[in-house]
PDB file of C-alpha atoms and ligand atoms in Angstrom:
ATOM      1  CA  UNK A   1     -17.268 -43.225  27.303  1.00  0.00           C
ATOM      2  CA  UNK A   2     -20.022 -43.964  29.777  1.00  0.00           C
ATOM      3  CA  UNK A   3     -21.510 -47.456  29.734  1.00  0.00           C
ATOM      4  CA  UNK A   4     -24.623 -46.287  31.560  1.00  0.00           C
ATOM      5  CA  UNK A   5     -27.727 -46.271  29.347  1.00  0.00           C
ATOM      6  CA  UNK A   6     -28.466 -42.742  28.143  1.00  0.00           C
ATOM      7  CA  UNK A   7     -31.966 -41.397  28.791  1.00  0.00           C
ATOM      8  CA  UNK A   8     -34.169 -41.297  25.708  1.00  0.00           C
ATOM      9  CA  UNK A   9     -37.587 -40.049  24.724  1.00  0.00           C
ATOM     10  CA  UNK A  10     -39.909 -41.033  21.912  1.00  0.00           C
ATOM     11  CA  UNK A  11     -43.163 -39.953  20.358  1.00  0.00           C
ATOM     12  CA  UNK A  12     -44.815 -37.666  17.867  1.00  0.00           C
ATOM     13  CA  UNK A  13     -43.114 -34.518  16.578  1.00  0.00           C
ATOM     14  CA  UNK A  14     -43.323 -31.876  13.873  1.00  0.00           C
ATOM     15  CA  UNK A  15     -40.101 -30.991  12.067  1.00  0.00           C
ATOM     16  CA  UNK A  16     -39.835 -27.192  12.192  1.00  0.00           C
ATOM     17  CA  UNK A  17     -36.456 -26.328  10.654  1.00  0.00           C
ATOM     18  CA  UNK A  18     -33.257 -27.999   9.551  1.00  0.00           C
ATOM     19  CA  UNK A  19     -29.661 -26.962   8.941  1.00  0.00           C
ATOM     20  CA  UNK A  20     -26.821 -28.913   7.311  1.00  0.00           C
ATOM     21  CA  UNK A  21     -24.066 -29.897   9.715  1.00  0.00           C
ATOM     22  CA  UNK A  22     -20.620 -31.111   8.744  1.00  0.00           C
ATOM     23  CA  UNK A  23     -20.240 -33.271   5.644  1.00  0.00           C
ATOM     24  CA  UNK A  24     -23.362 -35.409   5.913  1.00  0.00           C
ATOM     25  CA  UNK A  25     -25.359 -34.579   9.043  1.00  0.00           C
ATOM     26  CA  UNK A  26     -28.419 -32.442   9.714  1.00  0.00           C
ATOM     27  CA  UNK A  27     -29.425 -30.422  12.750  1.00  0.00           C
ATOM     28  CA  UNK A  28     -33.185 -30.251  13.158  1.00  0.00           C
ATOM     29  CA  UNK A  29     -35.500 -28.207  15.315  1.00  0.00           C
ATOM     30  CA  UNK A  30     -38.310 -30.537  16.373  1.00  0.00           C
ATOM     31  CA  UNK A  31     -41.487 -29.700  18.215  1.00  0.00           C
ATOM     32  CA  UNK A  32     -42.291 -32.844  20.160  1.00  0.00           C
ATOM     33  CA  UNK A  33     -45.694 -33.641  21.636  1.00  0.00           C
ATOM     34  CA  UNK A  34     -44.246 -34.743  24.973  1.00  0.00           C
ATOM     35  CA  UNK A  35     -40.998 -32.819  25.424  1.00  0.00           C
ATOM     36  CA  UNK A  36     -41.678 -29.505  23.685  1.00  0.00           C
ATOM     37  CA  UNK A  37     -39.073 -27.932  21.414  1.00  0.00           C
ATOM     38  CA  UNK A  38     -35.926 -29.984  20.921  1.00  0.00           C
ATOM     39  CA  UNK A  39     -32.785 -29.576  18.803  1.00  0.00           C
ATOM     40  CA  UNK A  40     -31.434 -32.858  17.490  1.00  0.00           C
ATOM     41  CA  UNK A  41     -28.543 -33.935  15.298  1.00  0.00           C
ATOM     42  CA  UNK A  42     -29.276 -36.584  12.703  1.00  0.00           C
ATOM     43  CA  UNK A  43     -25.887 -38.139  11.936  1.00  0.00           C
ATOM     44  CA  UNK A  44     -25.362 -38.934   8.279  1.00  0.00           C
ATOM     45  CA  UNK A  45     -28.897 -37.841   7.368  1.00  0.00           C
ATOM     46  CA  UNK A  46     -27.739 -36.237   4.108  1.00  0.00           C
ATOM     47  CA  UNK A  47     -26.485 -39.561   2.780  1.00  0.00           C
ATOM     48  CA  UNK A  48     -28.864 -40.802   0.071  1.00  0.00           C
ATOM     49  CA  UNK A  49     -29.940 -43.989   1.826  1.00  0.00           C
ATOM     50  CA  UNK A  50     -29.868 -42.766   5.422  1.00  0.00           C
ATOM     51  CA  UNK A  51     -32.833 -43.985   7.486  1.00  0.00           C
ATOM     52  CA  UNK A  52     -32.803 -40.628   9.267  1.00  0.00           C
ATOM     53  CA  UNK A  53     -33.066 -38.591   6.064  1.00  0.00           C
ATOM     54  CA  UNK A  54     -36.915 -38.625   5.781  1.00  0.00           C
ATOM     55  CA  UNK A  55     -37.215 -37.737   9.484  1.00  0.00           C
ATOM     56  CA  UNK A  56     -35.617 -34.312   9.079  1.00  0.00           C
ATOM     57  CA  UNK A  57     -37.775 -32.741   6.361  1.00  0.00           C
ATOM     58  CA  UNK A  58     -39.391 -29.442   7.478  1.00  0.00           C
ATOM     59  CA  UNK A  59     -43.161 -29.710   7.872  1.00  0.00           C
ATOM     60  CA  UNK A  60     -43.213 -33.508   8.159  1.00  0.00           C
ATOM     61  CA  UNK A  61     -45.088 -35.229  10.985  1.00  0.00           C
ATOM     62  CA  UNK A  62     -42.905 -37.977  12.453  1.00  0.00           C
ATOM     63  CA  UNK A  63     -42.693 -40.527  15.259  1.00  0.00           C
ATOM     64  CA  UNK A  64     -39.144 -40.411  16.526  1.00  0.00           C
ATOM     65  CA  UNK A  65     -36.811 -41.649  19.208  1.00  0.00           C
ATOM     66  CA  UNK A  66     -34.315 -39.140  20.565  1.00  0.00           C
ATOM     67  CA  UNK A  67     -31.807 -38.714  23.350  1.00  0.00           C
ATOM     68  CA  UNK A  68     -32.685 -36.689  26.432  1.00  0.00           C
ATOM     69  CA  UNK A  69     -29.277 -36.389  28.051  1.00  0.00           C
ATOM     70  CA  UNK A  70     -29.464 -33.653  30.696  1.00  0.00           C
ATOM     71  CA  UNK A  71     -27.425 -30.550  29.983  1.00  0.00           C
ATOM     72  CA  UNK A  72     -26.947 -31.336  26.300  1.00  0.00           C
ATOM     73  CA  UNK A  73     -28.274 -28.676  23.922  1.00  0.00           C
ATOM     74  CA  UNK A  74     -28.143 -30.977  20.939  1.00  0.00           C
ATOM     75  CA  UNK A  75     -29.652 -34.437  21.382  1.00  0.00           C
ATOM     76  CA  UNK A  76     -29.133 -37.420  19.077  1.00  0.00           C
ATOM     77  CA  UNK A  77     -31.919 -38.409  16.729  1.00  0.00           C
ATOM     78  CA  UNK A  78     -31.946 -42.201  16.947  1.00  0.00           C
ATOM     79  CA  UNK A  79     -34.629 -43.320  14.538  1.00  0.00           C
ATOM     80  CA  UNK A  80     -38.316 -43.289  13.765  1.00  0.00           C
ATOM     81  CA  UNK A  81     -40.932 -43.253  11.035  1.00  0.00           C
ATOM     82  CA  UNK A  82     -42.664 -40.651   8.887  1.00  0.00           C
ATOM     83  CA  UNK A  83     -46.330 -40.242   9.854  1.00  0.00           C
ATOM     84  CA  UNK A  84     -47.258 -37.670   7.209  1.00  0.00           C
ATOM     85  CA  UNK A  85     -45.435 -36.109   4.296  1.00  0.00           C
ATOM     86  CA  UNK A  86     -47.840 -33.211   3.644  1.00  0.00           C
ATOM     87  CA  UNK A  87     -46.461 -32.672   0.145  1.00  0.00           C
ATOM     88  CA  UNK A  88     -46.796 -36.308  -0.981  1.00  0.00           C
ATOM     89  CA  UNK A  89     -50.082 -35.971  -2.871  1.00  0.00           C
ATOM     90  CA  UNK A  90     -49.783 -32.453  -4.291  1.00  0.00           C
ATOM     91  CA  UNK A  91     -46.355 -30.835  -3.990  1.00  0.00           C
ATOM     92  CA  UNK A  92     -47.550 -27.462  -5.257  1.00  0.00           C
ATOM     93  CA  UNK A  93     -45.601 -24.261  -4.759  1.00  0.00           C
ATOM     94  CA  UNK A  94     -48.394 -22.769  -2.593  1.00  0.00           C
ATOM     95  CA  UNK A  95     -48.573 -25.793  -0.324  1.00  0.00           C
ATOM     96  CA  UNK A  96     -44.808 -25.890  -0.017  1.00  0.00           C
ATOM     97  CA  UNK A  97     -44.475 -22.180   0.770  1.00  0.00           C
ATOM     98  CA  UNK A  98     -47.297 -21.991   3.308  1.00  0.00           C
ATOM     99  CA  UNK A  99     -46.118 -25.195   4.995  1.00  0.00           C
ATOM    100  CA  UNK A 100     -42.575 -23.899   5.432  1.00  0.00           C
ATOM    101  CA  UNK A 101     -43.808 -20.440   6.453  1.00  0.00           C
ATOM    102  CA  UNK A 102     -45.933 -21.867   9.271  1.00  0.00           C
ATOM    103  CA  UNK A 103     -43.227 -24.095  10.730  1.00  0.00           C
ATOM    104  CA  UNK A 104     -40.793 -21.182  10.499  1.00  0.00           C
ATOM    105  CA  UNK A 105     -43.158 -19.012  12.556  1.00  0.00           C
ATOM    106  CA  UNK A 106     -43.646 -21.847  15.044  1.00  0.00           C
ATOM    107  CA  UNK A 107     -39.875 -22.263  15.349  1.00  0.00           C
ATOM    108  CA  UNK A 108     -39.515 -18.555  16.168  1.00  0.00           C
ATOM    109  CA  UNK A 109     -42.449 -18.498  18.587  1.00  0.00           C
ATOM    110  CA  UNK A 110     -41.081 -17.615  22.028  1.00  0.00           C
ATOM    111  CA  UNK A 111     -43.510 -19.794  23.960  1.00  0.00           C
ATOM    112  CA  UNK A 112     -42.144 -21.532  26.992  1.00  0.00           C
ATOM    113  CA  UNK A 113     -41.985 -25.307  27.212  1.00  0.00           C
ATOM    114  CA  UNK A 114     -45.138 -25.128  29.340  1.00  0.00           C
ATOM    115  CA  UNK A 115     -47.145 -24.327  26.199  1.00  0.00           C
ATOM    116  CA  UNK A 116     -45.172 -26.570  23.871  1.00  0.00           C
ATOM    117  CA  UNK A 117     -48.002 -29.120  23.884  1.00  0.00           C
ATOM    118  CA  UNK A 118     -50.540 -26.587  22.623  1.00  0.00           C
ATOM    119  CA  UNK A 119     -48.108 -25.326  20.013  1.00  0.00           C
ATOM    120  CA  UNK A 120     -47.535 -28.911  18.909  1.00  0.00           C
ATOM    121  CA  UNK A 121     -51.303 -29.499  18.553  1.00  0.00           C
ATOM    122  CA  UNK A 122     -51.666 -26.312  16.519  1.00  0.00           C
ATOM    123  CA  UNK A 123     -48.831 -27.266  14.144  1.00  0.00           C
ATOM    124  CA  UNK A 124     -49.978 -30.865  13.882  1.00  0.00           C
ATOM    125  CA  UNK A 125     -53.551 -29.862  12.960  1.00  0.00           C
ATOM    126  CA  UNK A 126     -52.353 -27.263  10.469  1.00  0.00           C
ATOM    127  CA  UNK A 127     -50.047 -29.702   8.674  1.00  0.00           C
ATOM    128  CA  UNK A 128     -52.827 -32.287   8.475  1.00  0.00           C
ATOM    129  CA  UNK A 129     -55.394 -29.842   7.109  1.00  0.00           C
ATOM    130  CA  UNK A 130     -52.948 -28.268   4.662  1.00  0.00           C
ATOM    131  CA  UNK A 131     -51.958 -31.713   3.364  1.00  0.00           C
ATOM    132  CA  UNK A 132     -55.474 -32.236   1.952  1.00  0.00           C
ATOM    133  CA  UNK A 133     -56.469 -28.633   1.216  1.00  0.00           C
ATOM    134  CA  UNK A 134     -58.051 -27.853  -2.120  1.00  0.00           C
ATOM    135  CA  UNK A 135     -55.922 -25.657  -4.391  1.00  0.00           C
ATOM    136  CA  UNK A 136     -56.449 -22.016  -3.531  1.00  0.00           C
ATOM    137  CA  UNK A 137     -57.233 -22.575   0.168  1.00  0.00           C
ATOM    138  CA  UNK A 138     -53.610 -22.600   1.348  1.00  0.00           C
ATOM    139  CA  UNK A 139     -53.246 -18.875   2.039  1.00  0.00           C
ATOM    140  CA  UNK A 140     -56.410 -18.669   4.134  1.00  0.00           C
ATOM    141  CA  UNK A 141     -55.363 -21.722   6.142  1.00  0.00           C
ATOM    142  CA  UNK A 142     -52.009 -20.087   6.786  1.00  0.00           C
ATOM    143  CA  UNK A 143     -53.604 -16.849   7.994  1.00  0.00           C
ATOM    144  CA  UNK A 144     -55.821 -18.943  10.274  1.00  0.00           C
ATOM    145  CA  UNK A 145     -52.638 -20.517  11.628  1.00  0.00           C
ATOM    146  CA  UNK A 146     -51.098 -17.081  12.223  1.00  0.00           C
ATOM    147  CA  UNK A 147     -54.207 -15.989  14.119  1.00  0.00           C
ATOM    148  CA  UNK A 148     -54.165 -19.152  16.252  1.00  0.00           C
ATOM    149  CA  UNK A 149     -50.490 -18.604  16.990  1.00  0.00           C
ATOM    150  CA  UNK A 150     -51.263 -15.034  18.057  1.00  0.00           C
ATOM    151  CA  UNK A 151     -54.116 -16.280  20.239  1.00  0.00           C
ATOM    152  CA  UNK A 152     -51.759 -18.756  21.899  1.00  0.00           C
ATOM    153  CA  UNK A 153     -49.552 -15.793  22.804  1.00  0.00           C
ATOM    154  CA  UNK A 154     -52.526 -13.801  24.107  1.00  0.00           C
ATOM    155  CA  UNK A 155     -52.379 -11.384  21.188  1.00  0.00           C
ATOM    156  CA  UNK A 156     -55.461 -11.991  19.066  1.00  0.00           C
ATOM    157  CA  UNK A 157     -56.675  -8.839  17.266  1.00  0.00           C
ATOM    158  CA  UNK A 158     -60.067  -7.484  18.256  1.00  0.00           C
ATOM    159  CA  UNK A 159     -62.487  -7.654  15.327  1.00  0.00           C
ATOM    160  CA  UNK A 160     -65.939  -7.652  16.987  1.00  0.00           C
ATOM    161  CA  UNK A 161     -65.987  -4.379  18.926  1.00  0.00           C
ATOM    162  CA  UNK A 162     -64.306  -1.030  18.356  1.00  0.00           C
ATOM    163  CA  UNK A 163     -61.057  -0.893  20.328  1.00  0.00           C
ATOM    164  CA  UNK A 164     -61.632   2.834  21.081  1.00  0.00           C
ATOM    165  CA  UNK A 165     -65.311   3.139  22.124  1.00  0.00           C
ATOM    166  CA  UNK A 166     -65.994  -0.525  22.859  1.00  0.00           C
ATOM    167  CA  UNK A 167     -69.138  -0.643  20.732  1.00  0.00           C
ATOM    168  CA  UNK A 168     -69.877  -3.939  18.977  1.00  0.00           C
ATOM    169  CA  UNK A 169     -69.761  -3.113  15.273  1.00  0.00           C
ATOM    170  CA  UNK A 170     -72.120  -4.821  12.815  1.00  0.00           C
ATOM    171  CA  UNK A 171     -70.372  -6.672  10.028  1.00  0.00           C
ATOM    172  CA  UNK A 172     -72.111  -4.570   7.350  1.00  0.00           C
ATOM    173  CA  UNK A 173     -71.244  -1.223   8.945  1.00  0.00           C
ATOM    174  CA  UNK A 174     -69.123   0.753   6.499  1.00  0.00           C
ATOM    175  CA  UNK A 175     -66.014   2.805   7.206  1.00  0.00           C
ATOM    176  CA  UNK A 176     -64.337   0.453   9.687  1.00  0.00           C
ATOM    177  CA  UNK A 177     -60.578   0.560  10.118  1.00  0.00           C
ATOM    178  CA  UNK A 178     -57.895  -1.827  11.316  1.00  0.00           C
ATOM    179  CA  UNK A 179     -55.226  -0.297  13.554  1.00  0.00           C
ATOM    180  CA  UNK A 180     -52.458  -2.758  14.511  1.00  0.00           C
ATOM    181  CA  UNK A 181     -51.128  -0.612  17.372  1.00  0.00           C
ATOM    182  CA  UNK A 182     -54.631  -0.115  18.742  1.00  0.00           C
ATOM    183  CA  UNK A 183     -55.282  -3.857  18.839  1.00  0.00           C
ATOM    184  CA  UNK A 184     -57.642  -4.187  15.872  1.00  0.00           C
ATOM    185  CA  UNK A 185     -60.962  -2.731  14.782  1.00  0.00           C
ATOM    186  CA  UNK A 186     -61.748   0.991  14.974  1.00  0.00           C
ATOM    187  CA  UNK A 187     -65.266   2.110  14.024  1.00  0.00           C
ATOM    188  CA  UNK A 188     -65.909   4.879  11.505  1.00  0.00           C
ATOM    189  CA  UNK A 189     -67.090   7.356  14.185  1.00  0.00           C
ATOM    190  CA  UNK A 190     -63.943   6.985  16.282  1.00  0.00           C
ATOM    191  CA  UNK A 191     -61.814   7.129  13.199  1.00  0.00           C
ATOM    192  CA  UNK A 192     -63.410  10.452  12.172  1.00  0.00           C
ATOM    193  CA  UNK A 193     -63.121  11.873  15.691  1.00  0.00           C
ATOM    194  CA  UNK A 194     -59.474  10.918  15.934  1.00  0.00           C
ATOM    195  CA  UNK A 195     -58.916  12.546  12.556  1.00  0.00           C
ATOM    196  CA  UNK A 196     -60.708  15.738  13.699  1.00  0.00           C
ATOM    197  CA  UNK A 197     -58.594  15.926  16.864  1.00  0.00           C
ATOM    198  CA  UNK A 198     -55.458  16.287  14.763  1.00  0.00           C
ATOM    199  CA  UNK A 199     -54.764  12.606  15.086  1.00  0.00           C
ATOM    200  CA  UNK A 200     -53.193  12.608  18.565  1.00  0.00           C
ATOM    201  CA  UNK A 201     -52.923   8.817  18.730  1.00  0.00           C
ATOM    202  CA  UNK A 202     -51.881   8.331  15.151  1.00  0.00           C
ATOM    203  CA  UNK A 203     -55.067   6.384  14.408  1.00  0.00           C
ATOM    204  CA  UNK A 204     -55.658   8.183  11.163  1.00  0.00           C
ATOM    205  CA  UNK A 205     -52.260   7.366   9.750  1.00  0.00           C
ATOM    206  CA  UNK A 206     -51.289   4.060  11.331  1.00  0.00           C
ATOM    207  CA  UNK A 207     -54.366   2.100  10.342  1.00  0.00           C
ATOM    208  CA  UNK A 208     -55.720   0.557   7.217  1.00  0.00           C
ATOM    209  CA  UNK A 209     -59.238   0.372   5.849  1.00  0.00           C
ATOM    210  CA  UNK A 210     -61.039  -2.821   6.825  1.00  0.00           C
ATOM    211  CA  UNK A 211     -63.520  -3.745   4.094  1.00  0.00           C
ATOM    212  CA  UNK A 212     -66.335  -5.960   5.329  1.00  0.00           C
ATOM    213  CA  UNK A 213     -65.156  -8.904   3.212  1.00  0.00           C
ATOM    214  CA  UNK A 214     -61.815  -8.860   5.013  1.00  0.00           C
ATOM    215  CA  UNK A 215     -63.486  -8.371   8.374  1.00  0.00           C
ATOM    216  CA  UNK A 216     -65.720 -11.357   7.622  1.00  0.00           C
ATOM    217  CA  UNK A 217     -62.628 -13.476   6.948  1.00  0.00           C
ATOM    218  CA  UNK A 218     -60.965 -12.272  10.152  1.00  0.00           C
ATOM    219  CA  UNK A 219     -64.036 -13.083  12.205  1.00  0.00           C
ATOM    220  CA  UNK A 220     -64.429 -16.468  10.559  1.00  0.00           C
ATOM    221  CA  UNK A 221     -60.813 -17.400  11.278  1.00  0.00           C
ATOM    222  CA  UNK A 222     -60.824 -15.936  14.786  1.00  0.00           C
ATOM    223  CA  UNK A 223     -63.907 -17.866  15.870  1.00  0.00           C
ATOM    224  CA  UNK A 224     -63.149 -21.300  14.466  1.00  0.00           C
ATOM    225  CA  UNK A 225     -60.086 -23.457  13.927  1.00  0.00           C
ATOM    226  CA  UNK A 226     -59.039 -23.489  10.289  1.00  0.00           C
ATOM    227  CA  UNK A 227     -60.468 -26.325   8.270  1.00  0.00           C
ATOM    228  CA  UNK A 228     -60.237 -27.284   4.633  1.00  0.00           C
ATOM    229  CA  UNK A 229     -63.747 -27.672   3.313  1.00  0.00           C
ATOM    230  CA  UNK A 230     -63.732 -28.647  -0.354  1.00  0.00           C
ATOM    231  CA  UNK A 231     -67.295 -27.284  -0.713  1.00  0.00           C
ATOM    232  CA  UNK A 232     -66.321 -23.846   0.523  1.00  0.00           C
ATOM    233  CA  UNK A 233     -66.233 -21.392  -2.315  1.00  0.00           C
ATOM    234  CA  UNK A 234     -62.891 -19.636  -2.014  1.00  0.00           C
ATOM    235  CA  UNK A 235     -63.090 -16.013  -0.856  1.00  0.00           C
ATOM    236  CA  UNK A 236     -62.039 -13.233  -3.194  1.00  0.00           C
ATOM    237  CA  UNK A 237     -58.308 -13.207  -3.772  1.00  0.00           C
ATOM    238  CA  UNK A 238     -57.921  -9.516  -3.022  1.00  0.00           C
ATOM    239  CA  UNK A 239     -59.616 -10.033   0.384  1.00  0.00           C
ATOM    240  CA  UNK A 240     -57.307 -12.918   1.305  1.00  0.00           C
ATOM    241  CA  UNK A 241     -54.299 -10.856   0.230  1.00  0.00           C
ATOM    242  CA  UNK A 242     -55.482  -7.858   2.248  1.00  0.00           C
ATOM    243  CA  UNK A 243     -55.998 -10.123   5.268  1.00  0.00           C
ATOM    244  CA  UNK A 244     -52.377 -11.215   4.926  1.00  0.00           C
ATOM    245  CA  UNK A 245     -51.246  -7.596   4.949  1.00  0.00           C
ATOM    246  CA  UNK A 246     -53.259  -6.759   8.075  1.00  0.00           C
ATOM    247  CA  UNK A 247     -51.909  -9.774   9.958  1.00  0.00           C
ATOM    248  CA  UNK A 248     -48.370  -8.957   8.868  1.00  0.00           C
ATOM    249  CA  UNK A 249     -48.718  -5.373  10.151  1.00  0.00           C
ATOM    250  CA  UNK A 250     -50.264  -6.625  13.391  1.00  0.00           C
ATOM    251  CA  UNK A 251     -47.413  -9.047  14.023  1.00  0.00           C
ATOM    252  CA  UNK A 252     -44.824  -6.426  13.090  1.00  0.00           C
ATOM    253  CA  UNK A 253     -46.256  -4.170  15.766  1.00  0.00           C
ATOM    254  CA  UNK A 254     -46.837  -6.719  18.533  1.00  0.00           C
ATOM    255  CA  UNK A 255     -44.128  -9.372  18.151  1.00  0.00           C
ATOM    256  CA  UNK A 256     -40.590  -8.164  18.857  1.00  0.00           C
ATOM    257  CA  UNK A 257     -38.204  -9.390  16.171  1.00  0.00           C
ATOM    258  CA  UNK A 258     -41.027 -10.522  13.885  1.00  0.00           C
ATOM    259  CA  UNK A 259     -40.224 -10.721  10.201  1.00  0.00           C
ATOM    260  CA  UNK A 260     -41.992 -12.152   7.183  1.00  0.00           C
ATOM    261  CA  UNK A 261     -41.345 -15.917   6.882  1.00  0.00           C
ATOM    262  CA  UNK A 262     -38.662 -16.417   4.251  1.00  0.00           C
ATOM    263  CA  UNK A 263     -40.651 -19.209   2.579  1.00  0.00           C
ATOM    264  CA  UNK A 264     -43.322 -16.744   1.436  1.00  0.00           C
ATOM    265  CA  UNK A 265     -40.685 -15.277  -0.873  1.00  0.00           C
ATOM    266  CA  UNK A 266     -41.154 -18.445  -2.957  1.00  0.00           C
ATOM    267  CA  UNK A 267     -44.521 -17.098  -4.068  1.00  0.00           C
ATOM    268  CA  UNK A 268     -43.450 -13.613  -4.960  1.00  0.00           C
ATOM    269  CA  UNK A 269     -42.952 -13.961  -8.719  1.00  0.00           C
ATOM    270  CA  UNK A 270     -46.256 -15.774  -9.178  1.00  0.00           C
ATOM    271  CA  UNK A 271     -48.454 -13.864  -6.750  1.00  0.00           C
ATOM    272  CA  UNK A 272     -47.787 -11.235  -4.124  1.00  0.00           C
ATOM    273  CA  UNK A 273     -48.106 -13.430  -1.033  1.00  0.00           C
ATOM    274  CA  UNK A 274     -47.818 -12.508   2.603  1.00  0.00           C
ATOM    275  CA  UNK A 275     -47.847  -8.766   3.005  1.00  0.00           C
ATOM    276  CA  UNK A 276     -47.588  -7.766  -0.606  1.00  0.00           C
ATOM    277  CA  UNK A 277     -47.865  -4.266  -1.826  1.00  0.00           C
ATOM    278  CA  UNK A 278     -51.580  -4.353  -2.572  1.00  0.00           C
ATOM    279  CA  UNK A 279     -53.027  -0.903  -2.761  1.00  0.00           C
ATOM    280  CA  UNK A 280     -56.437   0.390  -1.834  1.00  0.00           C
ATOM    281  CA  UNK A 281     -57.181   0.481  -5.538  1.00  0.00           C
ATOM    282  CA  UNK A 282     -56.561  -3.235  -5.892  1.00  0.00           C
ATOM    283  CA  UNK A 283     -58.686  -3.914  -2.823  1.00  0.00           C
ATOM    284  CA  UNK A 284     -61.621  -1.968  -4.154  1.00  0.00           C
ATOM    285  CA  UNK A 285     -61.347  -3.427  -7.641  1.00  0.00           C
TER     286      UNK A 285
HETATM  287 ZN1   ZN B 301     -65.525   3.369  18.123  1.00  0.00          ZN
END
């Protein structure tokens, strides 16, 4: 055993995912502010009184000390403190599900270490805002997070101008369409023309109607970082649900290996979250 001091790092991190290891330990995927993504092993963290136990809870913001031994894929988690348990004040099912879903997406995000700092900031801000969100705002915050994550990867959907003719489309203009493979908005004129030309690009079949309420939500989220404003009247539930479907389809098309975050399954019996099977009928109701 080497007697040389092992290199260590310390600082803020978001816990993204955890796995049990052996009898009592936990492996955790951390997103650190200073060293990007890091896999650590927390020895004995599943013992009831372990000091490491609260540091390996998915979605928690922590200040931790960890090893940085070169060449080692799994570093040792040495200690630290919890900065924010986002479920402490209101451990609701919605908050839980949308917290875990976001950190799961962040854990899968293939960004290089060079952008780890930005990804950390995004996750940190999301966890903070979600931790004090009013009931009912969780889903919209999560979709804002998904959009920000897409933007970080250079993949934000176009919702201002038509992706076919380039014309800026007024928010009240009817008949707009959302085509994931086309990159976003398609105006009614282009949609009709594509349909008349026997649908050579598949626009008529691959897209989905984009009601102005949903477009308004997309624009609102795309232009500003998500924030929880208790005075905001919550948008219509069908519009939020439809927004979730559009973003799911967009990610399915543009992100290789994308799949719905498993945590959203927690919401399925109570409400059809994520990309549920909402129909046009429901949307127009
Ligand atoms: Zn057009």
